[in-house]
Each structure stands twice: as C-alpha cells, then as structure tokens.
Tab-separated table of C-alpha atoms and ligand atoms in Angstrom:
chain	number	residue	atom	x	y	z
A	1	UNK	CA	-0.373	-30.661	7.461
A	2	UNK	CA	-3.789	-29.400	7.001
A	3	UNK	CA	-5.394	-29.982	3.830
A	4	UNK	CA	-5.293	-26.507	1.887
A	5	UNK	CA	-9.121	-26.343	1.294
A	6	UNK	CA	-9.464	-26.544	5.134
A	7	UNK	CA	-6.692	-23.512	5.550
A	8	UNK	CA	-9.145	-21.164	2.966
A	9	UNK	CA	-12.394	-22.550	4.143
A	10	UNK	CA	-11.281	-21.589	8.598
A	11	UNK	CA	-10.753	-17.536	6.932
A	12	UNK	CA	-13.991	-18.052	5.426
A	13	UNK	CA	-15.651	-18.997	8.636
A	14	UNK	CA	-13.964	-16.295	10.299
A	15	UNK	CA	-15.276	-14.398	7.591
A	16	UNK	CA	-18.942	-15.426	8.322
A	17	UNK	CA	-18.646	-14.528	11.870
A	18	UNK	CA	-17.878	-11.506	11.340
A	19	UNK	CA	-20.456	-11.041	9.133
A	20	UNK	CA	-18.230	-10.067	6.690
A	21	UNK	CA	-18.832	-12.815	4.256
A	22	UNK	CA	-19.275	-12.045	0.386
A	23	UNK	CA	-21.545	-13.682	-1.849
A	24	UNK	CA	-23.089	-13.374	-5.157
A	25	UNK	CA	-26.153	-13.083	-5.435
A	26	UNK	CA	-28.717	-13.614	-8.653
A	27	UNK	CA	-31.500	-11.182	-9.218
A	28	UNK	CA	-33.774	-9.895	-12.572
A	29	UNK	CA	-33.338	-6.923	-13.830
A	30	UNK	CA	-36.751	-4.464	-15.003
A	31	UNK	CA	-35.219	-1.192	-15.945
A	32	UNK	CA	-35.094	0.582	-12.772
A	33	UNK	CA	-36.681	-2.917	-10.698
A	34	UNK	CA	-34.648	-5.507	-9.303
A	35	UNK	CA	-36.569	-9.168	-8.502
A	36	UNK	CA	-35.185	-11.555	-5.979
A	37	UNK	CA	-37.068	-14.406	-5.132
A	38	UNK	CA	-40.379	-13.281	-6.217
A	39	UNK	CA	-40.199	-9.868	-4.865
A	40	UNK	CA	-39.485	-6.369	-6.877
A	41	UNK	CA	-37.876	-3.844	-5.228
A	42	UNK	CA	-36.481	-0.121	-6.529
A	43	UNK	CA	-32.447	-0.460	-7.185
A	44	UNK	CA	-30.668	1.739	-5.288
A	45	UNK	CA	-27.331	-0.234	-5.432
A	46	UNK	CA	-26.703	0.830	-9.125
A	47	UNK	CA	-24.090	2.965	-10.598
A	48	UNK	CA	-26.934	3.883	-13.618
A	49	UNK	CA	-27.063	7.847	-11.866
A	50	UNK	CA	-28.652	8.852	-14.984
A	51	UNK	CA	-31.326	6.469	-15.407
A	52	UNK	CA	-29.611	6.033	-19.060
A	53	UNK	CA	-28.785	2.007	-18.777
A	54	UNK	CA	-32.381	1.347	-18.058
A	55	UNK	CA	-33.458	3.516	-20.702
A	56	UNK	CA	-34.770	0.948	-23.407
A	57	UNK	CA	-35.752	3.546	-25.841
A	58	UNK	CA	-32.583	5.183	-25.858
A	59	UNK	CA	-31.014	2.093	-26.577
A	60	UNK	CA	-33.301	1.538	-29.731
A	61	UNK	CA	-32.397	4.952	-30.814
A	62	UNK	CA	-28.598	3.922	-30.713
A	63	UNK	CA	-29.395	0.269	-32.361
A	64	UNK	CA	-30.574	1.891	-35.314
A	65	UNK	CA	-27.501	4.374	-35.871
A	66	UNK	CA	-25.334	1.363	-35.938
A	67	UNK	CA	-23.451	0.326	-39.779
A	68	UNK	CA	-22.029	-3.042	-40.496
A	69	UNK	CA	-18.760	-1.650	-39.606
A	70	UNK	CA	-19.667	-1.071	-35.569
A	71	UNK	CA	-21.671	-4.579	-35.160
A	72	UNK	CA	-18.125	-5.802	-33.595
A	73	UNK	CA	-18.449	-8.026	-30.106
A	74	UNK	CA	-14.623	-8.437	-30.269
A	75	UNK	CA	-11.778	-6.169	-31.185
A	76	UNK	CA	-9.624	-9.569	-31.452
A	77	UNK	CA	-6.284	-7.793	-30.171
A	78	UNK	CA	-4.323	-4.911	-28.083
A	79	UNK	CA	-4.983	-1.769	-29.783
A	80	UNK	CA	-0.896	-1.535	-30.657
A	81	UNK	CA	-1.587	-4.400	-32.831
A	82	UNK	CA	-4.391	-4.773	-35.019
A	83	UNK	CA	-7.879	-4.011	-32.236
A	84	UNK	CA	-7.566	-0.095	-33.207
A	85	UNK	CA	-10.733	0.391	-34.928
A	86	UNK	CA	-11.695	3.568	-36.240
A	87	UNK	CA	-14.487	4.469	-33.214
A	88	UNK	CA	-11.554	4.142	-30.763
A	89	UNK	CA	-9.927	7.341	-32.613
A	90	UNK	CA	-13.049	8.836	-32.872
A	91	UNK	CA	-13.907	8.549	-29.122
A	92	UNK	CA	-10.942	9.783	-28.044
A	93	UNK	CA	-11.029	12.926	-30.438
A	94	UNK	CA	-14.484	13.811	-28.890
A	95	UNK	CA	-13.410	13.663	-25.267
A	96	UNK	CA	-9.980	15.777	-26.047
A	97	UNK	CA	-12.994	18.280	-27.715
A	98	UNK	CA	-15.497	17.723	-24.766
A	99	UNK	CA	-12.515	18.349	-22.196
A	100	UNK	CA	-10.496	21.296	-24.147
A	101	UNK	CA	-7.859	19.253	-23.871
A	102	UNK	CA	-4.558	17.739	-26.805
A	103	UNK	CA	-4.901	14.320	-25.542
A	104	UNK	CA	-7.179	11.495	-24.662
A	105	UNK	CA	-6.836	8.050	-24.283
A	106	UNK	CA	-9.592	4.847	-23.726
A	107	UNK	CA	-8.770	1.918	-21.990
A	108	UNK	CA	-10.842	-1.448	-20.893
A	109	UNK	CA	-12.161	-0.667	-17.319
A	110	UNK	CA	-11.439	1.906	-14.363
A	111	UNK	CA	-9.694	-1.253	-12.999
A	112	UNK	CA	-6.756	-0.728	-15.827
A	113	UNK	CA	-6.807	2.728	-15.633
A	114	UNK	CA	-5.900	3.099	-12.353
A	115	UNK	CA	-3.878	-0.027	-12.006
A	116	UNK	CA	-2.166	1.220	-15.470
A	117	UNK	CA	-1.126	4.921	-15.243
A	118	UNK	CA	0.471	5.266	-12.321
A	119	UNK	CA	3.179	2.649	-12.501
A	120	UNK	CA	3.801	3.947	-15.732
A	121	UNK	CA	4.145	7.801	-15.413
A	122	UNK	CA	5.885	7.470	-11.092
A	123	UNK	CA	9.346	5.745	-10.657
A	124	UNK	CA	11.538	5.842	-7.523
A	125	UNK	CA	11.831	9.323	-7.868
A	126	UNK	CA	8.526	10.408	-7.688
A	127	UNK	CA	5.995	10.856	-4.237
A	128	UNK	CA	2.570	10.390	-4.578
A	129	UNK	CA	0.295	11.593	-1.576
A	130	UNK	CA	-2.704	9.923	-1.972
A	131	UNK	CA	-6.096	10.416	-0.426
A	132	UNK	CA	-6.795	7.918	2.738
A	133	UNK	CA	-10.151	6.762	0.796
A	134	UNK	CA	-9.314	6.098	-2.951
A	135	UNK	CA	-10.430	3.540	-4.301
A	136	UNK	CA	-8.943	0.158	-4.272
A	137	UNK	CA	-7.666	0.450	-8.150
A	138	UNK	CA	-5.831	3.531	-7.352
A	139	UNK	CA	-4.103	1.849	-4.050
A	140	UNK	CA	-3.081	-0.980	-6.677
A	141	UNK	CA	-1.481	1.255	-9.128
A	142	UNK	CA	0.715	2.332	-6.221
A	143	UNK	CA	1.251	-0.968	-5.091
A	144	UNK	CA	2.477	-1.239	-8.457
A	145	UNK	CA	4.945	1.537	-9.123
A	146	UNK	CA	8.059	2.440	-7.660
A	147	UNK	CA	7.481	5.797	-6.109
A	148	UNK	CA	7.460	5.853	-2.295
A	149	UNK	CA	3.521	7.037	-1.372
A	150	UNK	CA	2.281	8.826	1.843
A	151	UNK	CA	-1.824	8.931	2.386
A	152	UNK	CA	-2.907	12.109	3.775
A	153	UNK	CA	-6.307	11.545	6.314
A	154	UNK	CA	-9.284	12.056	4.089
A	155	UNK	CA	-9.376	15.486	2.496
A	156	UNK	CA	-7.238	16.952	4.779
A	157	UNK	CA	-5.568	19.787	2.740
A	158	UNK	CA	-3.740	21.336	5.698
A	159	UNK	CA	-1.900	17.604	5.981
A	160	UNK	CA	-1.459	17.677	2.401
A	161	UNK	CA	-0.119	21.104	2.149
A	162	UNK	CA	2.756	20.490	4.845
A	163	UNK	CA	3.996	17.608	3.478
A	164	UNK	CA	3.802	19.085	0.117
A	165	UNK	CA	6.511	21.836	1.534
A	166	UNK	CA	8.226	19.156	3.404
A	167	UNK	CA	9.271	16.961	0.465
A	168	UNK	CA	9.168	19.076	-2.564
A	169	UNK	CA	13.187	19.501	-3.027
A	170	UNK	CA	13.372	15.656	-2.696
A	171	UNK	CA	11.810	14.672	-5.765
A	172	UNK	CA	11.464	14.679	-9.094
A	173	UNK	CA	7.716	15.142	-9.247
A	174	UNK	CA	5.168	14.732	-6.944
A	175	UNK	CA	1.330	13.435	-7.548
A	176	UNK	CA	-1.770	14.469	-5.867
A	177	UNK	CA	-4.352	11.161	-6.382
A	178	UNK	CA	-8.002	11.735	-4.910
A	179	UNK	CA	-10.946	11.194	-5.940
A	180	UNK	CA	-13.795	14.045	-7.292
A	181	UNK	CA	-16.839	12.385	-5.395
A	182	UNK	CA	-15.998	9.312	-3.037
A	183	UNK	CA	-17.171	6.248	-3.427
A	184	UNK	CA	-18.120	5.211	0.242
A	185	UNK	CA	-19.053	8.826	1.748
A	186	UNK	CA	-20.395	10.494	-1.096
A	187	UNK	CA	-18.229	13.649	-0.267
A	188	UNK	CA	-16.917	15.860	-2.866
A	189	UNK	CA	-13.157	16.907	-3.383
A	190	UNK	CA	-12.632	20.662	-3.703
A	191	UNK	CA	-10.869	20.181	-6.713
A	192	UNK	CA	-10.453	23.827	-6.780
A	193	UNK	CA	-8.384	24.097	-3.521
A	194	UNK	CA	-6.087	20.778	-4.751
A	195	UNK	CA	-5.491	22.774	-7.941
A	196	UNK	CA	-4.225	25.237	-5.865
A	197	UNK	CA	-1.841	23.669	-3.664
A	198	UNK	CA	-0.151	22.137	-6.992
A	199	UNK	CA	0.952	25.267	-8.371
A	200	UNK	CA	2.070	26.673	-5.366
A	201	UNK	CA	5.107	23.805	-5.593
A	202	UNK	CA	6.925	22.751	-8.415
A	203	UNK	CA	7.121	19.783	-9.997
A	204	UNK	CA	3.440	18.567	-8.467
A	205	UNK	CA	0.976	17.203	-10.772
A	206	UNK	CA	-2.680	16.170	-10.021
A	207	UNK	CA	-4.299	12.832	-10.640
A	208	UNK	CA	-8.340	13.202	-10.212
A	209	UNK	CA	-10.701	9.739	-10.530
A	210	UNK	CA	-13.897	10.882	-11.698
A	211	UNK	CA	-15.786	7.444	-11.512
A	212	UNK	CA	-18.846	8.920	-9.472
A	213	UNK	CA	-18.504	12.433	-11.639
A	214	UNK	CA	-18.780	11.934	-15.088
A	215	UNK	CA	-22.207	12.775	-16.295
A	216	UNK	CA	-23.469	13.668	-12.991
A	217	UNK	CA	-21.467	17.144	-12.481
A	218	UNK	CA	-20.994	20.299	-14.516
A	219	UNK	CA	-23.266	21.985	-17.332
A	220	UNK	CA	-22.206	19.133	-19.776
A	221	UNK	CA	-21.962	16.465	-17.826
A	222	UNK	CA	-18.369	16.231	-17.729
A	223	UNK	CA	-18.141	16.171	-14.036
A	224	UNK	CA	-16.997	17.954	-10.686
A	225	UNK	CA	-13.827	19.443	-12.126
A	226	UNK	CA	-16.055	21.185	-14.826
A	227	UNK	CA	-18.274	22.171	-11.854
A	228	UNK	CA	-15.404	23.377	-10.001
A	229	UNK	CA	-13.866	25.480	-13.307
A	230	UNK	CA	-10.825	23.809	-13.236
A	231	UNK	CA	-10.694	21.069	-15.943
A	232	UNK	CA	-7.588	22.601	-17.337
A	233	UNK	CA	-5.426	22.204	-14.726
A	234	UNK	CA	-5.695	18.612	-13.759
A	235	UNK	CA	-2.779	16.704	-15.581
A	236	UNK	CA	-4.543	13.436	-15.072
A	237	UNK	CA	-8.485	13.649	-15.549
A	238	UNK	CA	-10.165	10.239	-15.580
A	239	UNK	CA	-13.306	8.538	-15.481
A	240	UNK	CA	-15.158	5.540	-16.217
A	241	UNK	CA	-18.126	4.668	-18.727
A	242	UNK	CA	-19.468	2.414	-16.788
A	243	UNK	CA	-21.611	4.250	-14.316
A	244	UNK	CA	-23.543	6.969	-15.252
A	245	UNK	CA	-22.665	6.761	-18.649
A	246	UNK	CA	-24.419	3.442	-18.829
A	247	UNK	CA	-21.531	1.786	-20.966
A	248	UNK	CA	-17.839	0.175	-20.176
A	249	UNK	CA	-14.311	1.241	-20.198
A	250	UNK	CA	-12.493	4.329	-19.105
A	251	UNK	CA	-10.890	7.500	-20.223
A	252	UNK	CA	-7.647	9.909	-19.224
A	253	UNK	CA	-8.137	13.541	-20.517
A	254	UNK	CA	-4.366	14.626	-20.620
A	255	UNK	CA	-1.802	16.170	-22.965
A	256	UNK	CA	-1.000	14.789	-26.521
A	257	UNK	CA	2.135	14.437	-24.788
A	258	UNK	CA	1.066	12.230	-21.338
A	259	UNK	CA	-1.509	10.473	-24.749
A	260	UNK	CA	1.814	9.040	-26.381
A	261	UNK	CA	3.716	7.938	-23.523
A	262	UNK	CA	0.925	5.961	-21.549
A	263	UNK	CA	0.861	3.915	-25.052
A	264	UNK	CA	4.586	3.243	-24.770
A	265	UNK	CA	4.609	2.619	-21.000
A	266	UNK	CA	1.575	1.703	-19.643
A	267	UNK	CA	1.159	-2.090	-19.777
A	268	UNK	CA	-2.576	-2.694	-18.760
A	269	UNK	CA	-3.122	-0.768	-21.737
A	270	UNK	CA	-0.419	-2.457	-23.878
A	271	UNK	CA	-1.209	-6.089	-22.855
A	272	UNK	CA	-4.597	-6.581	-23.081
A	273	UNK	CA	-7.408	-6.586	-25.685
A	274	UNK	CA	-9.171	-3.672	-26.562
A	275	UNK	CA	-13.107	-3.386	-25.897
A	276	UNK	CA	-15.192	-4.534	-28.293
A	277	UNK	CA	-15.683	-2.105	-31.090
A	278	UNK	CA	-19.569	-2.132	-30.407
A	279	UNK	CA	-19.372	-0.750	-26.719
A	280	UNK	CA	-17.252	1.668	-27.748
A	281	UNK	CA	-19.626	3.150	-30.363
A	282	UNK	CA	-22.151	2.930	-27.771
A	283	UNK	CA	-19.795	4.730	-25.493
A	284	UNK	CA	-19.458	7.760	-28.145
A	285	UNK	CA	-23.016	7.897	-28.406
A	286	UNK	CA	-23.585	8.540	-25.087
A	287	UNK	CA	-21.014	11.619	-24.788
A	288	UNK	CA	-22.531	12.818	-27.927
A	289	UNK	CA	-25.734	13.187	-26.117
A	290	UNK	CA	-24.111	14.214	-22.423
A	291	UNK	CA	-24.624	17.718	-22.608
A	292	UNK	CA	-28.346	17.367	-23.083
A	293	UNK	CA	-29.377	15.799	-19.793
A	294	UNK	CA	-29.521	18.554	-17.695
A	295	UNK	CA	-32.918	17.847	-16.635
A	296	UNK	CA	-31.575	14.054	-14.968
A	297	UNK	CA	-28.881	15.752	-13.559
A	298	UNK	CA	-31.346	18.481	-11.919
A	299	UNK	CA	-33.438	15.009	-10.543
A	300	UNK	CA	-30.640	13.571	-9.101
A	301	UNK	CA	-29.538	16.248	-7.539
A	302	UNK	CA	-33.087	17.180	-5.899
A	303	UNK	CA	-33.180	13.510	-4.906
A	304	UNK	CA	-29.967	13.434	-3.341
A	305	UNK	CA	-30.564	16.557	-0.967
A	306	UNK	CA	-33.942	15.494	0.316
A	307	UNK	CA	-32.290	11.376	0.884
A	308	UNK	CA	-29.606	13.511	2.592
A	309	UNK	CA	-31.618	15.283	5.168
A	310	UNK	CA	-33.725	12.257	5.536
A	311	UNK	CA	-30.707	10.010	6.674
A	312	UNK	CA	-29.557	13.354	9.390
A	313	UNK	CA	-33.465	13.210	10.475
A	314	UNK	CA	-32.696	9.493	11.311
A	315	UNK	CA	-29.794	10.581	13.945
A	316	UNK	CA	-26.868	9.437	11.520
A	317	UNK	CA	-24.036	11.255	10.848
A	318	UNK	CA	-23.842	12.014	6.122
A	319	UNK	CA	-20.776	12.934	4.856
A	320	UNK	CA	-22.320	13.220	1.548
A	321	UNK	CA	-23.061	15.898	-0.756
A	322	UNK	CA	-23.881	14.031	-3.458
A	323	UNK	CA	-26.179	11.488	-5.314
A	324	UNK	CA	-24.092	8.381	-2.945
A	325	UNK	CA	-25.498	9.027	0.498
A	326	UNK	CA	-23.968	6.434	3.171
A	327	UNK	CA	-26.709	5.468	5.984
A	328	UNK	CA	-24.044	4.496	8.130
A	329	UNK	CA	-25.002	2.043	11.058
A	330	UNK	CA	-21.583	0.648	12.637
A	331	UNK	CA	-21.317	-3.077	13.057
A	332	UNK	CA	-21.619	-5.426	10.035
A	333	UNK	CA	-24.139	-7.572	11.447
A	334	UNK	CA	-26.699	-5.268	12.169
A	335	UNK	CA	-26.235	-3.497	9.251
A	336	UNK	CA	-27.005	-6.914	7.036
A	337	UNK	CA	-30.382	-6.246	9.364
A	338	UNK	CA	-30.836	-2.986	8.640
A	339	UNK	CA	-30.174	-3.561	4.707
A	340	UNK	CA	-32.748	-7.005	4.970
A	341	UNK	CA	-34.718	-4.434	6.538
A	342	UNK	CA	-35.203	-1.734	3.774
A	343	UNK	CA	-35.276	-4.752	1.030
A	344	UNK	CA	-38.579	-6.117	2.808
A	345	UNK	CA	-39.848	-2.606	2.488
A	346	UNK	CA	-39.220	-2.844	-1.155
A	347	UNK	CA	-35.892	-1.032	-1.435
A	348	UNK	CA	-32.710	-3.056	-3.152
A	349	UNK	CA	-30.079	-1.475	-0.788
A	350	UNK	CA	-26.979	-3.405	-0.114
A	351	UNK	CA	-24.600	-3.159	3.166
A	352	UNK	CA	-21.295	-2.154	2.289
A	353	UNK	CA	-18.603	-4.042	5.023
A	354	UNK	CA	-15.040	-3.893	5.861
A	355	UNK	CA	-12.388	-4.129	3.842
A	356	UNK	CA	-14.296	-2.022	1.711
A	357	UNK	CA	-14.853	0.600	4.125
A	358	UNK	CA	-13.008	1.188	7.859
A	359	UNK	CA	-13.880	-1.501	10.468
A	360	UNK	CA	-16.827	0.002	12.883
A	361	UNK	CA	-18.578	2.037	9.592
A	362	UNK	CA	-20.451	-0.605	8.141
A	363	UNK	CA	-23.149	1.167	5.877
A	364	UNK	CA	-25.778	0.872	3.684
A	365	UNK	CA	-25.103	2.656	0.637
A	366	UNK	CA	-27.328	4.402	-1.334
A	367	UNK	CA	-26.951	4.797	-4.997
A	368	UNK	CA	-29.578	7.060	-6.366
A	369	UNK	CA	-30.818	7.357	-10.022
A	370	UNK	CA	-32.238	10.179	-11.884
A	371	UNK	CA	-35.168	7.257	-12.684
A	372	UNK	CA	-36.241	7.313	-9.336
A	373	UNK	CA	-39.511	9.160	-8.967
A	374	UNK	CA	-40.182	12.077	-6.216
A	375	UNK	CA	-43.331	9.502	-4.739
A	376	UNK	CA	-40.274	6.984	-4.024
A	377	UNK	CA	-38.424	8.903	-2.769
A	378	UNK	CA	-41.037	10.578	-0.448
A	379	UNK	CA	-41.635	6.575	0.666
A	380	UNK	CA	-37.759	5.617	0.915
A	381	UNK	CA	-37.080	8.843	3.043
A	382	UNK	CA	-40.008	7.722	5.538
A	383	UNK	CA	-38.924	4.391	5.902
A	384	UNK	CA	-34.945	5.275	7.120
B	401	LIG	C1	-15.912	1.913	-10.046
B	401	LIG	C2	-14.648	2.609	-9.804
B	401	LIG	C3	-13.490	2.275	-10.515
B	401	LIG	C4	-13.423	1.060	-11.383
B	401	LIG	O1	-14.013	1.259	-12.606
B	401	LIG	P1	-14.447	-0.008	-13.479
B	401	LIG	O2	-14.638	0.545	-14.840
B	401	LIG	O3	-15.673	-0.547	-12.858
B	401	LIG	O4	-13.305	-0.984	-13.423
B	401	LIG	C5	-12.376	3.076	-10.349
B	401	LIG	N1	-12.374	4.117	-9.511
B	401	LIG	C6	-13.465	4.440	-8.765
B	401	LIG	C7	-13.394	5.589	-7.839
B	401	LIG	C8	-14.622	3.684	-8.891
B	401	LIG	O5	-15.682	3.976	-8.148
C-alpha cells in the first residue's frame, strides 16, 4: 500500500504539470498597490470595483460614527440564539427599503448564501435549470438539495425556454439560477429577457447572484437588475458585501414571506455564527452611502470599455461587457507567462486555470477599479 501522503502528493505533481498548481502567495497591500518581492505593481486582481476598500479616508469617516455598542469583533452565536444584534435588523430593513422589497435577510459570506438557500427552498419536486457558468457556490447548493437540475449552455435562452415548456407540468416549481455579471467572462445576463420567460410558465421562480453587480450597476448602485428595471420580479435577489462594497457577508432581497422560512430552513444560516457586529455596521454604512457614487461607477465603466477594445485590438476574442474583462490566452502554461509577463510590466494580474474555468480557456483576468487612473490605463491597454 502506498503511503497516503504519496497518493495526494502524485495529483499534486500531476497538478504541476499541468500547470495547474495553486499556491498562496504573500504580498503588501498600499491602497490600490500590491508589493511582491520588492516590486509595486497596480492590483487588478481585486474585487474593490469601487475603489472604496482602499479608501483610507472613508474608513476614518466610518471609525468615528462608531458607539460603544458597534465596537463588537464577535457576535459570539447563530443569530437564532443570542448573535442578533440590533445592526443586523437594521441592515436588513435598509436593503428591503433600498430594494422595494418586504423581506431581507444577511448571512456570513456568498459561500453560505448560495450553499444555504437552495437546499432549503428546492426538494425532489422542484427543477432548477441553472446557467452552465455559475459560480461554484451555486453548483454546491445544488449538489446539496434534492431537486433534479439541468444546466442550460451559457445564456442560452432559446435552450432555456424549451425546456422550460418541456418540464413545466412535471413539477412543483421550477428555478432559474444565473448569474447578473459572470465571474470568468465578464458578460452580463439580460435579466430582463429571464424575467420574461418566468412568467410565461407557472410555477417558475428566478434566483439572480449579484456578486459582480452590487454597487457597480444601476442609478443607486444596487446592481444590473436595477439597471435592467426589473428588481421586482426576481424572487431571489442576492449579492455579496464583499466586493465592491468593500465589506463581508451577503444579502437575499425577497418576500417577508421567503425572509421567515430561510430562518426556519436554511441551515448555513441556522448553524453558524453570525458576523461580527462591527462589519456589519460597516456594511450599513456603506449602502447608506451607495447611491452617491455615481461618479466611480461612471470611471469604471469608461475604464472597462477602453480595457475592452484594447484586449479585441490584441486579436483575442472578450465576452465582456463589463468592469471583469478576460484576456483569454488558451493553455495554462503560457498563460502563467503571459500573467509573469504583465506583473514585470508593473501590472498585478493573475491567470485564472481550469477547474475554475473550461480546460483550453486559461485567462488572465482583469479586475478593474474605479481607483485606477485614465494614465494607467492608457499604459495597461498598450502593454496587452
Ligand atoms: C465571490 C462570489 C461568491 C462568494 O461570495 P463570498 O462572499 O466571497 O463567499 C458567490 N457568487 C459569486 C458569483 C461570486 O463571484
């Protein structure tokens, strides 16, 4: 019998020969700078879109709104028990506002949301069609849950739509998951269209992850399906804090209904502790000020549509139309090359391998920030 450290460390060989080997790495962070070993470069592997997490000044301005009563590192317990602070209520009152919507409800990380709701609300009568290219959460949560699950090819509606007619009559309910803007392509979901297709079947109800959204999209912020006009009619709207709103945790906006039975059924919101009191009063904050950052949203967007055409100018093929613009190159081992290239050049950009996306589209992904200056990206455009 082999020893069991050799039977892990041959798939992590194979790993490495593949170039498909993981590590992590250490590096300093300066606000909108990376260092690693010695050298600065510009992040563009961050989820800050706004520029808001390196904002130090913005963090002063929350430190001194703080009372005695936020200054809490740990809620000490499951919110069903005794971790149900006040600024949890509060939160979720001002995204049910935000939204126009009766319910809302916070949990610990995008990770539990997705992992969390859909076990809960789909049982063996229920079919979820799920975009080929959700995220890996969302292909846990229906890992996790009992309803049988078909993935349509990536935002192919005309898939969706036939076997929408085909299986109606067989099931309780059916659930549309995708995402608003993918994580990989940078591609945005006509949420629109989706909302469509729902009500032209019964029993179908829409499940939207707004991760790459939230604060990026809409007049206020509150992401593609405000864009789009059709916030209302998304049964499950989430997103996390942890990207551009700079903070940690996640959010549904649902009915008062959906609200009360996710905290009877969901159990990665029932089993675990809550966030800490203190990130969640940084969280609210944040919202409170979401509407007012048009101007980084404007930025971004001007950024994103001139990285865009620079990326088509180099001969690749963009999928994006959005701040995440994939420079795809192919193999895994040339794009670690390409990636080592752009870091020499002073750019922090980070190849993005199989199993994260398909084998053959190994990319480097580009994660642009409202902090990012029209001069860098003038140089970072040149040097695709
Ligand atoms: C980042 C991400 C998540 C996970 O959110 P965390 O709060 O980091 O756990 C979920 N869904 C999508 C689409 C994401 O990009």
């Amino acid at each position: 019998m082999v020893s069991s450290d050799n039977l892990y460390s041959r798939t992590l060989d194979a790993l490495d020969e593949a170039g498909n080997l993981r590590t992590l790495s250490q590096a300093e962070h300066q606000g909108k700078w990376i260092w690693k070993e010695g050298k600065r470069m510009l992040n563009l592997s961050s989820n800050d879109y706004l520029g808001l997490a390196a904002d130090t000044a913005l963090r002063d301005e929350f430190m001194r709104t703080l009372s005695e009563r936020d200054f809490l590192f740990s809620s000490s317990s499951s919110r069903l028990l005794t971790g149900n602070f006040t600024v949890y209520d509060e939160l979720e009152q001002m995204l049910a506002e935000l939204f126009g919507a009766s319910g809302a409800l916070v949990f610990s990380s995008g990770y539990h949301m997705n992992t969390g709701i859909l076990p809960a609300v789909a049982d063996a009568h229920t079919l979820i069609l799920a975009d080929k290219l959700v995220h890996a959460s969302l292909i846990d949560g229906i890992r996790l849950s009992a309803a049988r699950c078909i993935r349509y090819r990536h935002q192919d509606y005309g898939q969706l739509e036939a076997l929408l007619a085909k299986s109606y009559k067989d099931y309780e309910r059916i659930i549309i998951v995708t995402e608003s803007i993918f994580s990989m392509d940078g591609d945005v979901a006509p949420l629109d269209r989706l909302v469509d297709l729902k009500k032209r079947y019964p029993g179908v109800m829409l499940y939207v992850d707004e991760a790459h959204g939230i604060g990026v999209r809409g007049k206020n912020g509150l992401g593609v399906a405000e864009e789009q006009g059709c916030m209302k009619d998304i049964d499950f709207l989430c997103g996390t804090f942890g990207k551009a709103l700079a903070s940690v945790g996640a959010y549904v906006v649902c009915s008062e209904v959906m609200r009360s039975f996710l905290v009877n059924r969901m159990r990665t919101f029932i089993f675990t502790t809550a966030l800490p009191p203190l990130n969640v009063a940084w969280t609210k904050f944040i919202l409170s000020r979401l509407g007012g950052w048009n101007d980084r949203r404007e930025r971004l967007a001007e950024a994103a549509l001139r990285v865009q055409a620079a990326v088509r100018g180099a001969g690749c093929e963009c999928p994006s139309s959005s701040h995440i613009v994939p420079f795809i190159v192919g193999e895994s081992n040339q794009t670690i090359l390409k990636a080592e290239d752009m870091q020499r050049k002073g750019f922090y950009v980070l190849p993005v391998r199989p199993p994260t996306v398909p084998e053959g589209t190994s990319r480097l992904r580009i994660s642009l920030t409202a902090a990012v200056t029209e001069e860098e990206v003038d140089s970072l455009c040149r040097e695709l």
